[in-house]
mmCIF file with all atom_site columns, C-alpha atoms in Angstrom:
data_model
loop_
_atom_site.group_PDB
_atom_site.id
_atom_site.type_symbol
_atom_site.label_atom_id
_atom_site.label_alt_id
_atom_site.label_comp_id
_atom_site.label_asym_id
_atom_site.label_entity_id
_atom_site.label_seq_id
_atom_site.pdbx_PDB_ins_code
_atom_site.Cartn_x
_atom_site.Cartn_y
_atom_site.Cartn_z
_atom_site.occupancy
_atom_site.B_iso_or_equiv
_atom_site.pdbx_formal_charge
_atom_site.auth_seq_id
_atom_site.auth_comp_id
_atom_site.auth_asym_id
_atom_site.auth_atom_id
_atom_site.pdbx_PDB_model_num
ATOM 1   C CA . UNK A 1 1   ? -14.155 -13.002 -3.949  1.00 0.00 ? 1   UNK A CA 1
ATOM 2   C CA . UNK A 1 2   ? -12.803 -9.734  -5.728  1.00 0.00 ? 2   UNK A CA 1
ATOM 3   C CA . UNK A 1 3   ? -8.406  -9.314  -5.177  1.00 0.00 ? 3   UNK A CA 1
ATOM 4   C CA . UNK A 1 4   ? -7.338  -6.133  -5.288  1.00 0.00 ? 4   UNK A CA 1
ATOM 5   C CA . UNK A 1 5   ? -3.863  -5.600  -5.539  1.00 0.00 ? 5   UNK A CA 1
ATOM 6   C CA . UNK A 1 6   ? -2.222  -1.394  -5.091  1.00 0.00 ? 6   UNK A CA 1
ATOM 7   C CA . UNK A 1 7   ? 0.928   -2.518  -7.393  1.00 0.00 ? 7   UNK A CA 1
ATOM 8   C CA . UNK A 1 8   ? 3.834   -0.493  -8.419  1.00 0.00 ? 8   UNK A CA 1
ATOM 9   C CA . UNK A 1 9   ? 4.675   -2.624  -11.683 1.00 0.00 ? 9   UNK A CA 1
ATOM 10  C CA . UNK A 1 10  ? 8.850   -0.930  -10.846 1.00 0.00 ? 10  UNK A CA 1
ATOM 11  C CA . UNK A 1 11  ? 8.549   -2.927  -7.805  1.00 0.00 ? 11  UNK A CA 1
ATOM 12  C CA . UNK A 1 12  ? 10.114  -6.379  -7.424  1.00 0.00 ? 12  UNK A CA 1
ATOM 13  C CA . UNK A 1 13  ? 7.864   -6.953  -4.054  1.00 0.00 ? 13  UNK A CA 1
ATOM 14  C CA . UNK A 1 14  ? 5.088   -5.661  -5.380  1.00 0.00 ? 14  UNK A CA 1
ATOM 15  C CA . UNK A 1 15  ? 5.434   -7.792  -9.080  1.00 0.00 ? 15  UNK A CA 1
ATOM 16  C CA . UNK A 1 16  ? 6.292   -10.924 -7.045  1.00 0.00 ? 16  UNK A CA 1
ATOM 17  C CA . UNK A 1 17  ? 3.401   -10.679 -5.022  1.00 0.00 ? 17  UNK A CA 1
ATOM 18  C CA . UNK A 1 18  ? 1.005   -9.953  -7.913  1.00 0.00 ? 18  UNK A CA 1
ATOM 19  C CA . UNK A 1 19  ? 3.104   -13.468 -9.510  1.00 0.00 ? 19  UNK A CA 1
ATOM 20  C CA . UNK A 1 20  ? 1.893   -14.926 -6.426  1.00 0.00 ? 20  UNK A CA 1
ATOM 21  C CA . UNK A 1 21  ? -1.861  -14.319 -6.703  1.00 0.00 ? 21  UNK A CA 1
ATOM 22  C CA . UNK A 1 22  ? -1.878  -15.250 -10.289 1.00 0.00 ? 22  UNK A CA 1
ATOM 23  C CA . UNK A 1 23  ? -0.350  -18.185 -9.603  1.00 0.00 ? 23  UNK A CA 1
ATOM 24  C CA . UNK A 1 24  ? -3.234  -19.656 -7.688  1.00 0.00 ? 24  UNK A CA 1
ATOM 25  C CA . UNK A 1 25  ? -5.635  -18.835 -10.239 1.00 0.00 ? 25  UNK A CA 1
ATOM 26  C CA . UNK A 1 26  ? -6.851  -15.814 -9.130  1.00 0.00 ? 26  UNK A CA 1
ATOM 27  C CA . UNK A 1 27  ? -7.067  -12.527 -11.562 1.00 0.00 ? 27  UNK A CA 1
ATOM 28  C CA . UNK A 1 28  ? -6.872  -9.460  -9.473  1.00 0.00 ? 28  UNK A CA 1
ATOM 29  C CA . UNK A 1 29  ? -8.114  -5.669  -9.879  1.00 0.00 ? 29  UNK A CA 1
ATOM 30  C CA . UNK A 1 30  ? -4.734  -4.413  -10.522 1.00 0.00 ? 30  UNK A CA 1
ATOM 31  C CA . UNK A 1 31  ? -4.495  -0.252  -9.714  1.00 0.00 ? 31  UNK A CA 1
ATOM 32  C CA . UNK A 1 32  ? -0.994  1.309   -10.131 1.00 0.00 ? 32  UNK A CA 1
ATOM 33  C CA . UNK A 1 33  ? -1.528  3.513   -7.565  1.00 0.00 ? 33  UNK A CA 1
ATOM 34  C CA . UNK A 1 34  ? 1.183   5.913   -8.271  1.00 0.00 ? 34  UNK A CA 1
ATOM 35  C CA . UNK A 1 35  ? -1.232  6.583   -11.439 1.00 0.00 ? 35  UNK A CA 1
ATOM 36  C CA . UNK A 1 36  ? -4.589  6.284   -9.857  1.00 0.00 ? 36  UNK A CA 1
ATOM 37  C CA . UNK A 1 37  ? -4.005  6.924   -6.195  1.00 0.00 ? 37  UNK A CA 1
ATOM 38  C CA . UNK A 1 38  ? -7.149  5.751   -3.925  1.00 0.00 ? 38  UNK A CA 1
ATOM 39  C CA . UNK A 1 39  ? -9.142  8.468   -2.280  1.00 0.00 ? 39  UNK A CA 1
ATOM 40  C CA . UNK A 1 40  ? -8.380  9.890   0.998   1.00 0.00 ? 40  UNK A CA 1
ATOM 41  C CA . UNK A 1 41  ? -11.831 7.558   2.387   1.00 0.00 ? 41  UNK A CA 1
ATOM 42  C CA . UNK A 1 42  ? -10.385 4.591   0.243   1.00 0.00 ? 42  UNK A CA 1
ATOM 43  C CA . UNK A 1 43  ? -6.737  4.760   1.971   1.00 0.00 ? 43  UNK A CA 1
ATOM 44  C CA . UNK A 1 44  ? -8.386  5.274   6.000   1.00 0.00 ? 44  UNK A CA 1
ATOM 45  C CA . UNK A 1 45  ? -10.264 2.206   4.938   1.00 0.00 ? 45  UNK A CA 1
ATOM 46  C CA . UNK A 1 46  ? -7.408  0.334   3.777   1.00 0.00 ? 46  UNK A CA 1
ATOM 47  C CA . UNK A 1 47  ? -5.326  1.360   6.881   1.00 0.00 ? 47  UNK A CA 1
ATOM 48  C CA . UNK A 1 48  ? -7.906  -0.165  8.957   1.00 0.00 ? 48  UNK A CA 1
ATOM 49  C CA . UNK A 1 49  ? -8.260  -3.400  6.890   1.00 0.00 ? 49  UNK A CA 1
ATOM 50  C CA . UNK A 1 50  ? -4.860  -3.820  7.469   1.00 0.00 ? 50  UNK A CA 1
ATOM 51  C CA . UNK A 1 51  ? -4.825  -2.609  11.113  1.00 0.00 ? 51  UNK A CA 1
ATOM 52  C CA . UNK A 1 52  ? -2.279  -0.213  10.783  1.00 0.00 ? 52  UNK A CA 1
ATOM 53  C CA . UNK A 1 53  ? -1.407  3.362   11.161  1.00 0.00 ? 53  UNK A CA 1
ATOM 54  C CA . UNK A 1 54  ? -0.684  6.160   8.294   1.00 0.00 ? 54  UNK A CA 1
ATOM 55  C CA . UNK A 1 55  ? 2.998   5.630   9.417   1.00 0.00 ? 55  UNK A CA 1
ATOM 56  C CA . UNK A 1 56  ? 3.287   1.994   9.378   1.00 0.00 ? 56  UNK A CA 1
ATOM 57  C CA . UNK A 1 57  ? 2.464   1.882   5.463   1.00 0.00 ? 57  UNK A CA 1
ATOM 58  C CA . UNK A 1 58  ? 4.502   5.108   5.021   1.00 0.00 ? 58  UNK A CA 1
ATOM 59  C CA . UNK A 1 59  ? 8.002   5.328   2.740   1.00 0.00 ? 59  UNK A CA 1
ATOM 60  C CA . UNK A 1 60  ? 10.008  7.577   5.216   1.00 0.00 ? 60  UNK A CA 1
ATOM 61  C CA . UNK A 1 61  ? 12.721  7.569   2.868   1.00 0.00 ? 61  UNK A CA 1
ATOM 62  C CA . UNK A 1 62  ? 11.099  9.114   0.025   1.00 0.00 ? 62  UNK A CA 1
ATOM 63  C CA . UNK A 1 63  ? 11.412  12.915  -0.174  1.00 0.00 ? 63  UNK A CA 1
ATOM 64  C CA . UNK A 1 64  ? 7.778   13.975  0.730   1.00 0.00 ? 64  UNK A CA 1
ATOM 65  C CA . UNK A 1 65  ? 7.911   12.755  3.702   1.00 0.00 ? 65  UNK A CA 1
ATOM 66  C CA . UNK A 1 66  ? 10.924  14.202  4.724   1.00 0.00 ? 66  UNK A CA 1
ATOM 67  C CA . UNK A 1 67  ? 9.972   17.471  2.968   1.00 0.00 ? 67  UNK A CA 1
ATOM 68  C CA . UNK A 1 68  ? 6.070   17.308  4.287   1.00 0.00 ? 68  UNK A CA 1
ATOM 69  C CA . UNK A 1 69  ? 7.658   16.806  8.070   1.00 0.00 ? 69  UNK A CA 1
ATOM 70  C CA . UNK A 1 70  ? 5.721   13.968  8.190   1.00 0.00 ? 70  UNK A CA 1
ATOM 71  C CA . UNK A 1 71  ? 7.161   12.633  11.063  1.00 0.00 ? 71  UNK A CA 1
ATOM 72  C CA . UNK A 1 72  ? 6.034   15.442  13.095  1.00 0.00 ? 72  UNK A CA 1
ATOM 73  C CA . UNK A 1 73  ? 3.618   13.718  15.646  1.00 0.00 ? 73  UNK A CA 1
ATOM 74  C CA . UNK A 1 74  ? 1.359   16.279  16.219  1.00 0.00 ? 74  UNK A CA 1
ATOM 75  C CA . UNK A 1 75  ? -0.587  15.338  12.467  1.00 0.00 ? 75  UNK A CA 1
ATOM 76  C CA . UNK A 1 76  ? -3.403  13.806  12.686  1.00 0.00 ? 76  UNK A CA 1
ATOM 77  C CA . UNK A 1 77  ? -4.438  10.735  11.152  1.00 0.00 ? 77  UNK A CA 1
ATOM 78  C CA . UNK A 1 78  ? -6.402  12.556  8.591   1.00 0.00 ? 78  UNK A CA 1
ATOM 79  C CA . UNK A 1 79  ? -3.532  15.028  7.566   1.00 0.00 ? 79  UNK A CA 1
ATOM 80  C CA . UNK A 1 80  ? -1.121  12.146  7.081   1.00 0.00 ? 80  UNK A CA 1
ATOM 81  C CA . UNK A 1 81  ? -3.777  10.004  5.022   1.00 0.00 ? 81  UNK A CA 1
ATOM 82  C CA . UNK A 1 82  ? -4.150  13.065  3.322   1.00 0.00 ? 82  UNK A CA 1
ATOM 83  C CA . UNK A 1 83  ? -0.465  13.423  2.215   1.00 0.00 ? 83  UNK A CA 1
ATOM 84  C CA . UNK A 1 84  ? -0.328  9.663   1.250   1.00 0.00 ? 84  UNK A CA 1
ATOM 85  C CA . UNK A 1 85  ? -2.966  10.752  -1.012  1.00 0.00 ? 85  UNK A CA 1
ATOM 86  C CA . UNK A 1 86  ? -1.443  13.558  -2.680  1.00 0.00 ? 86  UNK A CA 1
ATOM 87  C CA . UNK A 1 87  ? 1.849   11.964  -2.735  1.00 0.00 ? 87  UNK A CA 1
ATOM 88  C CA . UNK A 1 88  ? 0.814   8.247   -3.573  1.00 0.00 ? 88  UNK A CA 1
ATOM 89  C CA . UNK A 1 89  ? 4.807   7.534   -3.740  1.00 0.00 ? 89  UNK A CA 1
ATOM 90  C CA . UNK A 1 90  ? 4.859   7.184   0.237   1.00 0.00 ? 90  UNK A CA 1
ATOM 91  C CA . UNK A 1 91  ? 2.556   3.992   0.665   1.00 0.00 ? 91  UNK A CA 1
ATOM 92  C CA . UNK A 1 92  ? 4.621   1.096   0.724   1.00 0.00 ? 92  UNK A CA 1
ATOM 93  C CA . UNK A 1 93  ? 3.848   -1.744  -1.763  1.00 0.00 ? 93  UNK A CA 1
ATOM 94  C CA . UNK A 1 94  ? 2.256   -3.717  -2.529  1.00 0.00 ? 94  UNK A CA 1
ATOM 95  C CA . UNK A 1 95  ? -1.171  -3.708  -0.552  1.00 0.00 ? 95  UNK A CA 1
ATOM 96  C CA . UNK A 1 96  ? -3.965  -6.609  -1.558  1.00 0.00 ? 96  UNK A CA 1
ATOM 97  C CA . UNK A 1 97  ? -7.302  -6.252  -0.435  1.00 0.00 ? 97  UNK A CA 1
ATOM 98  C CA . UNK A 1 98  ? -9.518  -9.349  -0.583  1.00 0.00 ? 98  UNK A CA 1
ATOM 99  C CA . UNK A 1 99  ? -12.394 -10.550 1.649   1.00 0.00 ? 99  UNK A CA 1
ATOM 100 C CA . UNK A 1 100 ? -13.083 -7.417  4.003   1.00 0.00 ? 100 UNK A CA 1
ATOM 101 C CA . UNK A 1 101 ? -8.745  -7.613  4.593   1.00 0.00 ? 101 UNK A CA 1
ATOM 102 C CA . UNK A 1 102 ? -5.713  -6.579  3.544   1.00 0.00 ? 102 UNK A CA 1
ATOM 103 C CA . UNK A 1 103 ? -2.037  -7.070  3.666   1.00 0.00 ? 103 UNK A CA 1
ATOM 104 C CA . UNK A 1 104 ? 0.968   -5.939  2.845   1.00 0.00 ? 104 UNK A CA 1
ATOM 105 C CA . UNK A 1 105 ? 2.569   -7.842  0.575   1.00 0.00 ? 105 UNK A CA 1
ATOM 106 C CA . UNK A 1 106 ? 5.937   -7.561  2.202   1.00 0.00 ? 106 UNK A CA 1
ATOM 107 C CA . UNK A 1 107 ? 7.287   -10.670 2.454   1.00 0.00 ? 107 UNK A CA 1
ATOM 108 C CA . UNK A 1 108 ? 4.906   -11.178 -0.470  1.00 0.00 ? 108 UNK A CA 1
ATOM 109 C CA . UNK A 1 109 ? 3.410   -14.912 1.068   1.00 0.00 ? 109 UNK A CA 1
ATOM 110 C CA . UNK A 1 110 ? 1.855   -12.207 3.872   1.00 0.00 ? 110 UNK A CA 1
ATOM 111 C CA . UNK A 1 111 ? -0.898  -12.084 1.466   1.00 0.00 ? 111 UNK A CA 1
ATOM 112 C CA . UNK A 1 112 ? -1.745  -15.719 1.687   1.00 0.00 ? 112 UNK A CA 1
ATOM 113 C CA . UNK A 1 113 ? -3.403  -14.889 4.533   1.00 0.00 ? 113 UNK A CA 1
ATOM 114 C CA . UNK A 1 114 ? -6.121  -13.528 2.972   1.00 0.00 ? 114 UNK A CA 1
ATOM 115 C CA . UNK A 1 115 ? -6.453  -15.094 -0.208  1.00 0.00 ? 115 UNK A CA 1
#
């Protein structure tokens, strides 16, 4: 089974959780997102592994999304995955992918689940 893991090496969540996965053997695709940020296709299809909404995985404190109006509700879907995209700093991390699911890694045991 391939473990992806959307990491933000700053992040003490997101290097905890990565900890976590290593520690049970398991040697994960690691993607700093913030560097390589997945395509607009690749984040929908995340949101719906995890079974959340743009908004759910969204850092409403960072500046985009204040300065996008991202909290308008009349975007779509599409527009918001689209400004995760462009401004990779508003998904929340860590995200692991593994086995047709993913979690958030927040606490970081969430991703036991899946693992």
């Amino acid at each position: 089974m391939t473990v992806t893991i959307l990491h933000n090496p700053r992040c003490s969540k997101s290097r905890q959780t990565l900890a976590l996965i290593q520690e049970r053997g398991i040697t994960p695709d690691v993607i700093e997102y913030l560097k390589t940020p997945p395509s607009a296709e690749a984040m929908d299809g995340i949101l719906t592994k995890l079974g959340l909404e743009p908004r759910e995985v969204m850092r409403k404190q960072e500046a985009p999304y204040k300065d996008l109006a991202l909290d308008n509700p009349a975007l779509s879907r599409g527009e918001l995955v689209a400004a995760m995209v462009a401004h990779p700093i508003l998904i929340e991390r860590p995200i692991v992918i593994a086995g047709g699911k993913a979690r958030l890694g927040r606490p970081p045991e969430a991703v036991l689940e899946i693992l």
